[in-house]
Each structure stands twice: as C-alpha cells, then as structure tokens.
PDB file of C-alpha atoms in Angstrom:
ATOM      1  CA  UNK A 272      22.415 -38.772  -8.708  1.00 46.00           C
ATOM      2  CA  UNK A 273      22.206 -35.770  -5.874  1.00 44.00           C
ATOM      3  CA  UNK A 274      20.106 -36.815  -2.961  1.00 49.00           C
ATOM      4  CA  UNK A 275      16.880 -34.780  -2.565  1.00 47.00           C
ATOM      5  CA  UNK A 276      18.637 -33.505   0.956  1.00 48.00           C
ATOM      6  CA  UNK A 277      21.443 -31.865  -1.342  1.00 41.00           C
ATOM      7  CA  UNK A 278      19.045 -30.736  -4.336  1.00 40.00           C
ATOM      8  CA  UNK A 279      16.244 -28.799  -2.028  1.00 42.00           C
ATOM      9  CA  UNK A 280      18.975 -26.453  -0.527  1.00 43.00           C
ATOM     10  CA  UNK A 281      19.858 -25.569  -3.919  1.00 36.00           C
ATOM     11  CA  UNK A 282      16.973 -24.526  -5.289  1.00 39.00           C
ATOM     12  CA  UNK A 283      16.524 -22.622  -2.596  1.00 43.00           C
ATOM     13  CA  UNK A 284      19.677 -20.855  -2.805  1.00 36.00           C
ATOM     14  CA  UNK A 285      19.068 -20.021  -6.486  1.00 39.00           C
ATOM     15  CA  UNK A 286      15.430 -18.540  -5.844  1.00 39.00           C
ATOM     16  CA  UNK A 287      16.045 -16.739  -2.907  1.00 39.00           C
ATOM     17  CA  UNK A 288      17.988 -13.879  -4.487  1.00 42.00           C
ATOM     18  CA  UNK A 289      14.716 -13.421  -6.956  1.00 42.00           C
ATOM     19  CA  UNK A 290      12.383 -13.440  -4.460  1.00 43.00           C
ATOM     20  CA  UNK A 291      14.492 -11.144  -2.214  1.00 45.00           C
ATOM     21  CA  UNK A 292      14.719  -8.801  -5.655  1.00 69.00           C
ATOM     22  CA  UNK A 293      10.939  -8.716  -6.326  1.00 69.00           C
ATOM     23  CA  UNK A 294      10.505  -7.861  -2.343  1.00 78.00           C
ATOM     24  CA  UNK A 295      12.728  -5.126  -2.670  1.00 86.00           C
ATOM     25  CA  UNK A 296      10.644  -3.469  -5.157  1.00 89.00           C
ATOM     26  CA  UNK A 297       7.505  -3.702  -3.204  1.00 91.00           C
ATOM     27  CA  UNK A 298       9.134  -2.075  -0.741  1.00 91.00           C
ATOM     28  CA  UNK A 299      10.022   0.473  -2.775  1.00 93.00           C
ATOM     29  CA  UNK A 300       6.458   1.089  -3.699  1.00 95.00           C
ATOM     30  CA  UNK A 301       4.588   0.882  -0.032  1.00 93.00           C
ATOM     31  CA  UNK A 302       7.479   3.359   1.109  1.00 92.00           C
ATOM     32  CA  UNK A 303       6.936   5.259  -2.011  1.00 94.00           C
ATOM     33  CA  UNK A 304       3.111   5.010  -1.164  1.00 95.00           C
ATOM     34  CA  UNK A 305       3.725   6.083   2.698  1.00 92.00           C
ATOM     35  CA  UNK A 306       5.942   9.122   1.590  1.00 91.00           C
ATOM     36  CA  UNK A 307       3.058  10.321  -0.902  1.00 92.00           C
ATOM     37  CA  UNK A 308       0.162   9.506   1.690  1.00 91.00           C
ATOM     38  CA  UNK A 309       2.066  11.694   4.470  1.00 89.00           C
ATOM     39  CA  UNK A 310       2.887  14.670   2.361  1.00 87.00           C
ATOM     40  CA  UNK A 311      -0.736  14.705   0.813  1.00 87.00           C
ATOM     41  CA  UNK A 312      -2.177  14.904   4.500  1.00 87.00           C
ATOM     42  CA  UNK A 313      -0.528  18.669   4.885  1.00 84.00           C
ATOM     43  CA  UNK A 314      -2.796  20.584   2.583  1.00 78.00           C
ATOM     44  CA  UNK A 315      -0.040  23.398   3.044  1.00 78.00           C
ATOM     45  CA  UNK A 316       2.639  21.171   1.295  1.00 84.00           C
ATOM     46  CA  UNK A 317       2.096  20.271  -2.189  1.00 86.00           C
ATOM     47  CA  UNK A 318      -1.090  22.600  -3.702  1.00 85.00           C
ATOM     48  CA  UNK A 319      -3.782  20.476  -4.826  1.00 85.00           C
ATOM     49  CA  UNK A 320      -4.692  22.060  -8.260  1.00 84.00           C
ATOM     50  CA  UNK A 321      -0.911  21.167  -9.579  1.00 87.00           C
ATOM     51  CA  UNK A 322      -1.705  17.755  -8.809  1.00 89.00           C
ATOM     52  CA  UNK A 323      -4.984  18.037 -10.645  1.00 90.00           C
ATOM     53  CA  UNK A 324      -2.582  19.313 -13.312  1.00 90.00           C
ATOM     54  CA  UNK A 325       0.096  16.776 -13.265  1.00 92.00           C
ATOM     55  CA  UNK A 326       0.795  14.601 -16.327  1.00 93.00           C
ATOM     56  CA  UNK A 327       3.512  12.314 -14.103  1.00 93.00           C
ATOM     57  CA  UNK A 328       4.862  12.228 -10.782  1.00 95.00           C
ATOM     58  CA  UNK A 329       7.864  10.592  -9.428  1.00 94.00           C
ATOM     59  CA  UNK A 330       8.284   9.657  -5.809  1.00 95.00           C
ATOM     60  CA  UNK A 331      11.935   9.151  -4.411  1.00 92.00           C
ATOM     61  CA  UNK A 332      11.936   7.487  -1.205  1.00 89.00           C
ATOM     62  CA  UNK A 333      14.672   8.416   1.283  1.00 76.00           C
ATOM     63  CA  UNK A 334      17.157   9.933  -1.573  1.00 67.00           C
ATOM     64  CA  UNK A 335      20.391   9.735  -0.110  1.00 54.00           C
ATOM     65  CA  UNK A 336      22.771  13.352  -0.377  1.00 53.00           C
ATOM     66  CA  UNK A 337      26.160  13.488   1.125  1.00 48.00           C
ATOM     67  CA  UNK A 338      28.919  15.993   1.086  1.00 47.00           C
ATOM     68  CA  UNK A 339      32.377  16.380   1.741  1.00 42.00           C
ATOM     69  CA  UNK A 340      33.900  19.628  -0.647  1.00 43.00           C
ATOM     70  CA  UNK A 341      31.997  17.554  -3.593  1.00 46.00           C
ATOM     71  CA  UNK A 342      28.444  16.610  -2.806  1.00 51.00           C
ATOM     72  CA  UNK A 343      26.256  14.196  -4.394  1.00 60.00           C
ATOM     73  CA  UNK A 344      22.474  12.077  -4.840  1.00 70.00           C
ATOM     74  CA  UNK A 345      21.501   9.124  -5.068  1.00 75.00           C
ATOM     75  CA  UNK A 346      17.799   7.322  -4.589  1.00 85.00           C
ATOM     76  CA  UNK A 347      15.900   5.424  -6.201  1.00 90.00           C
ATOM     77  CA  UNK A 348      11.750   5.156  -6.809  1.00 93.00           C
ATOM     78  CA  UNK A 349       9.362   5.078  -9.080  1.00 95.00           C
ATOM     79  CA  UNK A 350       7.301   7.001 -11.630  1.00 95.00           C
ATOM     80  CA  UNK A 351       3.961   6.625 -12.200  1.00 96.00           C
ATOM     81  CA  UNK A 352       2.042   9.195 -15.594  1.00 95.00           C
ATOM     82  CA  UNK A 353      -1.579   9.990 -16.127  1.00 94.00           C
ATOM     83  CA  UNK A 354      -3.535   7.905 -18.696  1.00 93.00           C
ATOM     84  CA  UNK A 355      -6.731   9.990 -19.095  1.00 88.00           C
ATOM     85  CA  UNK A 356      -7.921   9.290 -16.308  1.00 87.00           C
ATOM     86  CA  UNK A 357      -6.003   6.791 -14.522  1.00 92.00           C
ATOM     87  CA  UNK A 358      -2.651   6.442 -13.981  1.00 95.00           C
ATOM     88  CA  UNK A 359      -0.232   3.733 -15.164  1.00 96.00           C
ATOM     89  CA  UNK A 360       2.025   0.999 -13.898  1.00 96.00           C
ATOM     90  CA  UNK A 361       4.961   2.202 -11.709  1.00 96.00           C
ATOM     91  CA  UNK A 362       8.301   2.223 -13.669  1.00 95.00           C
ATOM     92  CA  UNK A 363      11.123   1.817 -11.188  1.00 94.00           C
ATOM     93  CA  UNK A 364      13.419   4.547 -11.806  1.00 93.00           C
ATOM     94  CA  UNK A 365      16.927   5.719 -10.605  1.00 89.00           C
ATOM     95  CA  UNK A 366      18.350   9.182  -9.846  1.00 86.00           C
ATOM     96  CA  UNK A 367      22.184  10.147  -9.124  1.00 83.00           C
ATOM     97  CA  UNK A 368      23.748  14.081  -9.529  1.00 76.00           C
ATOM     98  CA  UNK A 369      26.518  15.846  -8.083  1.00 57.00           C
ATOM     99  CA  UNK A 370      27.276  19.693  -6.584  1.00 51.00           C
ATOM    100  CA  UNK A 371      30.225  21.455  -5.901  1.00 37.00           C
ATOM    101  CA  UNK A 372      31.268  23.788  -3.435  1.00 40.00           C
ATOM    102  CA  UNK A 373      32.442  24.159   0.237  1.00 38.00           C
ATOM    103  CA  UNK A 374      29.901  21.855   2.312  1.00 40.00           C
ATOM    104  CA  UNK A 375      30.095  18.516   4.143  1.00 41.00           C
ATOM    105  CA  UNK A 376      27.300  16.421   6.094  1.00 44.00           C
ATOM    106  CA  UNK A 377      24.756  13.881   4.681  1.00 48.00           C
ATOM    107  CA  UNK A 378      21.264  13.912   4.889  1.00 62.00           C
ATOM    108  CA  UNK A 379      18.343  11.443   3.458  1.00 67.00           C
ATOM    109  CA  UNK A 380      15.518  13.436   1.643  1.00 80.00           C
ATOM    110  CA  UNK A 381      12.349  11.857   0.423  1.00 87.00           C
ATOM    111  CA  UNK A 382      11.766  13.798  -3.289  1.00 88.00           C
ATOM    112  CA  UNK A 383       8.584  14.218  -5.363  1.00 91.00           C
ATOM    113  CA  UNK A 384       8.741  15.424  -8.676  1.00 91.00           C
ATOM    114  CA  UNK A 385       5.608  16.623 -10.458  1.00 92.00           C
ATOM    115  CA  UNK A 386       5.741  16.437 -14.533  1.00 90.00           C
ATOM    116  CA  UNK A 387       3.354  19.283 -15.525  1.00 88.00           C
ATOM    117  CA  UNK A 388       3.614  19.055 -19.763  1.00 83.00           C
ATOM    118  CA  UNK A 389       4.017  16.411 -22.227  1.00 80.00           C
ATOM    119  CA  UNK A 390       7.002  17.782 -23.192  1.00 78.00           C
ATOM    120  CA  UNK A 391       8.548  17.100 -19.780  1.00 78.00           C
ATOM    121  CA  UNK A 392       6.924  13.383 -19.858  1.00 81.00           C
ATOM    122  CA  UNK A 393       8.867  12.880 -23.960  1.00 79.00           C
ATOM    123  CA  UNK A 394      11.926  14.322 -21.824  1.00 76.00           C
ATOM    124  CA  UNK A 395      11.509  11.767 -19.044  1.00 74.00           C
ATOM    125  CA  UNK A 396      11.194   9.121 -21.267  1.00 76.00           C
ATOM    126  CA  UNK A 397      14.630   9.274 -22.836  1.00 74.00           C
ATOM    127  CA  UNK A 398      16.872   6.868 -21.664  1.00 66.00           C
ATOM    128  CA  UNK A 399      18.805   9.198 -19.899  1.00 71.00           C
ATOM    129  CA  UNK A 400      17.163  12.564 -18.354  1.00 73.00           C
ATOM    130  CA  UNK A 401      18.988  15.608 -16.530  1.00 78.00           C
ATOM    131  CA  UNK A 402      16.918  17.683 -14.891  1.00 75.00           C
ATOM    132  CA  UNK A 403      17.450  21.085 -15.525  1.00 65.00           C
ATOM    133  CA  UNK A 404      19.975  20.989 -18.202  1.00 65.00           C
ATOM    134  CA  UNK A 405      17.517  18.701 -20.941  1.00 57.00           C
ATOM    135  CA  UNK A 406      14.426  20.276 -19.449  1.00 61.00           C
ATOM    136  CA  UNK A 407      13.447  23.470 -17.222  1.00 73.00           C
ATOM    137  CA  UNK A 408      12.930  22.772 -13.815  1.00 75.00           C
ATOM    138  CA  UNK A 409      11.633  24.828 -10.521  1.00 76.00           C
ATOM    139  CA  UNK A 410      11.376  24.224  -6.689  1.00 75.00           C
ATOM    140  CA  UNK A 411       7.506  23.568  -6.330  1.00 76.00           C
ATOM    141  CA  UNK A 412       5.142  26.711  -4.874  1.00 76.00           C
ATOM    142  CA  UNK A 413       3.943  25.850  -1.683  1.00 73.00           C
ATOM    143  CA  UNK A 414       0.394  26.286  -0.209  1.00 69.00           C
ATOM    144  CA  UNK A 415      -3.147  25.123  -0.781  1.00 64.00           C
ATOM    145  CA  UNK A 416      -3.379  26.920  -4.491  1.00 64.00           C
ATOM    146  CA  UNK A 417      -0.358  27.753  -6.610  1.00 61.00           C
ATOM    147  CA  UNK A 418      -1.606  31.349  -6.690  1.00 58.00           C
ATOM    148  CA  UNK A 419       1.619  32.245  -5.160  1.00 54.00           C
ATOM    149  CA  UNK A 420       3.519  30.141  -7.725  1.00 58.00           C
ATOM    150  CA  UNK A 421       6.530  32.812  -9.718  1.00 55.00           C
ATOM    151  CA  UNK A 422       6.205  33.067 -13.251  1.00 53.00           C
ATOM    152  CA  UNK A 423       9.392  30.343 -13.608  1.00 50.00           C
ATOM    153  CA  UNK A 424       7.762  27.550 -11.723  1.00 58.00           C
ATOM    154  CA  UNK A 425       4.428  27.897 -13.233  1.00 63.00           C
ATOM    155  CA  UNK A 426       6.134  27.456 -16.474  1.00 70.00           C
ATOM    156  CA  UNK A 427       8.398  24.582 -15.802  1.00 79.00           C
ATOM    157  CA  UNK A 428       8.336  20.996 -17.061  1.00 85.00           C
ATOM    158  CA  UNK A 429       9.444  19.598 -13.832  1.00 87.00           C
ATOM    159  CA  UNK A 430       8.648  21.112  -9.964  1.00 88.00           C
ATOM    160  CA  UNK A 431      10.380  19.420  -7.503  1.00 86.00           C
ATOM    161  CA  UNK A 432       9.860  19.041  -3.751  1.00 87.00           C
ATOM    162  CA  UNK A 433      11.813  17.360  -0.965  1.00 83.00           C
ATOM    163  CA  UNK A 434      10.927  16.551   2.883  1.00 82.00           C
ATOM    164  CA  UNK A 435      14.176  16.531   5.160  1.00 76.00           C
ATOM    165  CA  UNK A 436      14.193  15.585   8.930  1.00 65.00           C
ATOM    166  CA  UNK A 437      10.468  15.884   8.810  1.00 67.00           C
ATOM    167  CA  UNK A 438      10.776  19.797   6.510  1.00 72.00           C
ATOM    168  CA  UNK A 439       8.731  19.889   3.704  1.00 71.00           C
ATOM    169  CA  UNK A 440       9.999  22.332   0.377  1.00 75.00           C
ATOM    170  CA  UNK A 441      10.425  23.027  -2.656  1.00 72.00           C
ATOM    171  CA  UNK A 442      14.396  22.129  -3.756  1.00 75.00           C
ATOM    172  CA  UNK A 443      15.788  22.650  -6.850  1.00 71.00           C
ATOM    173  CA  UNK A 444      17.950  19.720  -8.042  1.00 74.00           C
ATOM    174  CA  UNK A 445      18.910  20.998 -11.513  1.00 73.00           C
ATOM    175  CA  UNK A 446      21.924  18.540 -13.044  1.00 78.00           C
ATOM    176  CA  UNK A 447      20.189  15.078 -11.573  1.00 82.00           C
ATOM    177  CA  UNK A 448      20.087  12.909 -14.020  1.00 85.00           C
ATOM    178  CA  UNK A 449      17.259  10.290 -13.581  1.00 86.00           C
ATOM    179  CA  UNK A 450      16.752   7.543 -15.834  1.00 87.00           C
ATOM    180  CA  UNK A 451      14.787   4.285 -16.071  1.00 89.00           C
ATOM    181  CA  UNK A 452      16.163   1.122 -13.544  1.00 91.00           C
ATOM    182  CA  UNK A 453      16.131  -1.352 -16.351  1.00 91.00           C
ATOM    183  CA  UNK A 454      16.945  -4.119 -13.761  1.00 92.00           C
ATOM    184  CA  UNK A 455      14.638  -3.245 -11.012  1.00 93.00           C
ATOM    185  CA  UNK A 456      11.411  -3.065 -13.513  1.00 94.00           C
ATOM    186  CA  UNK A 457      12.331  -6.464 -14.866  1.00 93.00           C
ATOM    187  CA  UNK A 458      12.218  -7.940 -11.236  1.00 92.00           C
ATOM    188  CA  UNK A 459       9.320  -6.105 -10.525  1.00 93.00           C
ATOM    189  CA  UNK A 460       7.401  -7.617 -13.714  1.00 94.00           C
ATOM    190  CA  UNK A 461       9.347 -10.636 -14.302  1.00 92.00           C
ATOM    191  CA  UNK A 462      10.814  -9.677 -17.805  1.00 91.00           C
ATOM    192  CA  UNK A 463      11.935  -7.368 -19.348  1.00 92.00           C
ATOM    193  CA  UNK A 464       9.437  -3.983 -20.474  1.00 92.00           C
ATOM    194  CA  UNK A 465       9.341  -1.266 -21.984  1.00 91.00           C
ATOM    195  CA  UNK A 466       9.065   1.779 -20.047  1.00 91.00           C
ATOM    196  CA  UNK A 467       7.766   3.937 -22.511  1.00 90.00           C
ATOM    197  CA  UNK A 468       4.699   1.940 -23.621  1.00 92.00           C
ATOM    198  CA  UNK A 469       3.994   1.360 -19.681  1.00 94.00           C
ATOM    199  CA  UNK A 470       3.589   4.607 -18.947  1.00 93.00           C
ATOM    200  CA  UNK A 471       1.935   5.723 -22.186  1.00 92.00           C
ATOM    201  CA  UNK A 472      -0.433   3.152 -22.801  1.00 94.00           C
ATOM    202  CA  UNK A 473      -0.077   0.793 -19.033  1.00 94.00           C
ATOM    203  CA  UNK A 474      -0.687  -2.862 -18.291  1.00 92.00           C
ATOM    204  CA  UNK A 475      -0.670  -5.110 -15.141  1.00 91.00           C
ATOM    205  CA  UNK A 476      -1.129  -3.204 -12.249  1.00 94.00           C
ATOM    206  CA  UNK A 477       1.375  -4.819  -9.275  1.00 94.00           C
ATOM    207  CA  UNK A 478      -0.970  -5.105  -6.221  1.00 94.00           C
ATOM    208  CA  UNK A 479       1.642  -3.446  -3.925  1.00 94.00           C
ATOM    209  CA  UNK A 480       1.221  -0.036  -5.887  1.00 96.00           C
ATOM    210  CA  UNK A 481      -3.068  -0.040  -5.772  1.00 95.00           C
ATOM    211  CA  UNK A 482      -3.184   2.144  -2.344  1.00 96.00           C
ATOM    212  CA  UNK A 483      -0.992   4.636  -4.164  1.00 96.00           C
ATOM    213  CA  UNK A 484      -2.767   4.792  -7.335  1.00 95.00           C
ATOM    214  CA  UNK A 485      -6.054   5.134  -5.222  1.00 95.00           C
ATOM    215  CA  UNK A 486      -4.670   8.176  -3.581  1.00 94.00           C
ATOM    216  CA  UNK A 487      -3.509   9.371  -6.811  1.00 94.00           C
ATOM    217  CA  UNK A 488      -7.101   8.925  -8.260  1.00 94.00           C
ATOM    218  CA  UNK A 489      -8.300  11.740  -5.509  1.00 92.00           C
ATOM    219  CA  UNK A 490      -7.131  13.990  -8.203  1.00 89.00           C
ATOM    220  CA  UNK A 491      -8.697  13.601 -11.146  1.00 88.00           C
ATOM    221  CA  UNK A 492      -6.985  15.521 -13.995  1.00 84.00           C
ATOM    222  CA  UNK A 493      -8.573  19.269 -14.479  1.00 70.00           C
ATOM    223  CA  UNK A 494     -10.476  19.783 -17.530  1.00 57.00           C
TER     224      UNK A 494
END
C-alpha cells in the first residue's frame, strides 16, 4: 500500500493541469473583458448604435500575426450572442488564417468582431467558419454613429475591428477561419457542450465573464 506521503503528491500532480486549464480560460475572459471595457471607453472607436444592433460579438485578446514572405493569425477568445435581451454564455473560440505577399515583422492585435444578422450567427455556428469566403465581411465604420458607414460594411454579416500598439481600426481579415475550441469550452464548463444551443438558448453563466456581460447589457438591442 502507497504511503499517504507518496499518494498526496500525486493527486496533486494529476489535478494541477485541470485547474491550471480552467484558469486559463478565466483569463481569457477578464482579458477579453479588459480589451472590450477599454475600447468601449473611446466613444470614437466602435459606434454605439452597431452595438445596439449586434446579434454576436467576438472578442480576440492579443491575436498574434507574424510575417516573413508568408504571414499568418492566430488568437484565441471567446464569443458571446444576444438572447433577446441578454446575452449568453461565452463559447471559447479559436481563430488561425494566412496572407501572402512581400512583408515580414510580427505584431499582437486585440480583434473584435461584431455579428450584425442571423445569417452571419447560422454561419458562425458551423463547425468551421472563414470569414469572408463563407460569409461577407467589412472593416468596421468608425465614429460615434455609423452614418459614415459605406454601403459594403453596412451590409455585411461580420465588421471587424482590431487595436495594434494602442491604434484602434477597422481591419479586414477576410480568409480567417474561426471555429469553436472544443477543448477549451469543456475546461471552462467541465464537460463537454454544445456550442450551438449555448449561444442560442444559454445556461450557466461562469462568474469570471459577469463584468463583461454587464457592459454588454449597456446596449440593449434596438427595437
């Protein structure tokens, strides 16, 4: 029989990777939570009545890009969709794409995505999503109104915007493919879920995302 000196290590050594798992996605959501809070204070960056509009929005945290000849993303966040008038669970999601062409450097961008249809939120819910190629997407109109907003972004599915080195702007990221991050959402809820019926219908609330669905809440949806 193990001594209690040899079996206490181990069980500390097996739980220590799912703790350390579960922490990382709380991370995830106060930096998600920080990014959101910080952008929302510029009333110049992201114009309020889109948010008002908004069926989802997805907040990448410091999305990595890098470049040498081929360039390429990679971050990873969460999503969160409008259910009348609250907002679901997060659902921890992943996004990767590549570019091509003459370039070199690396920079880390944090990315918001606004969803503005419920066609855009069917798209996003397919296992496998790339922006721009499975549904139109724009670089977000800046500004307090989106009065300025082209004819192409005000008819998008997706507008995306990005903050670099403390910039704030609307990108376009067209070919990203973003997806659900099967693994993360399990250690975030303990089992496995389904992503779909989250966002579409929600359940538990994790207590590290209740700041940013109170900020969300500022912005009711616009009847």
């Amino acid at each position: 029989m193990l001594k209690k000196s040899v079996i206490l290590p181990l069980i500390c050594l097996l739980t220590v990777p799912v703790w350390a798992s579960k922490r990382d996605q709380t991370d995830r959501i106060r930096n998600a939570t920080e990014v959101m809070q910080e952008i929302l204070n510029v009333p110049e960056n992201i114009p309020r009545d889109l948010l008002t509009k908004a069926e989802c929005v997805v907040i990448i945290p410091s999305m990595k890009k890098a470049a040498l000849g081929i360039g390429g993303n990679y971050g990873k966040g969460l999503i969160t969709c409008r259910i009348v008038e609250k907002w679901s669970p997060p659902v921890m999601v992943l996004i990767t794409g590549g570019s091509w062409g003459l370039q070199i450097g690396g920079t880390a961008q944090d990315l918001v995505l606004l969803v503005m249809n419920k066609k855009g939120v069917e798209r996003l819910l397919e296992s496998k999503f790339t922006i721009g190629v499975d549904g139109s997407a724009a670089a977000g109109p800046k500004g307090r109104t989106a009065v300025a907003a082209t004819d192409a972004q005000m008819h998008a599915e997706i507008l995306a915007y990005a903050r670099s080195r403390g910039l704030f702007a609307g990108i376009s990221i067209s070919g990203s493919v973003l997806k659900p991050d099967r693994d993360d959402n399990e250690d975030l809820y303990g089992r496995r879920v389904k992503e779909r019926k989250i966002l579409l219908e929600g359940g538990p609330i994790p207590s590290s995302f209740k700041t940013l669905m109170r900020l969300l809440l500022q912005y009711p949806p616009r009847v």
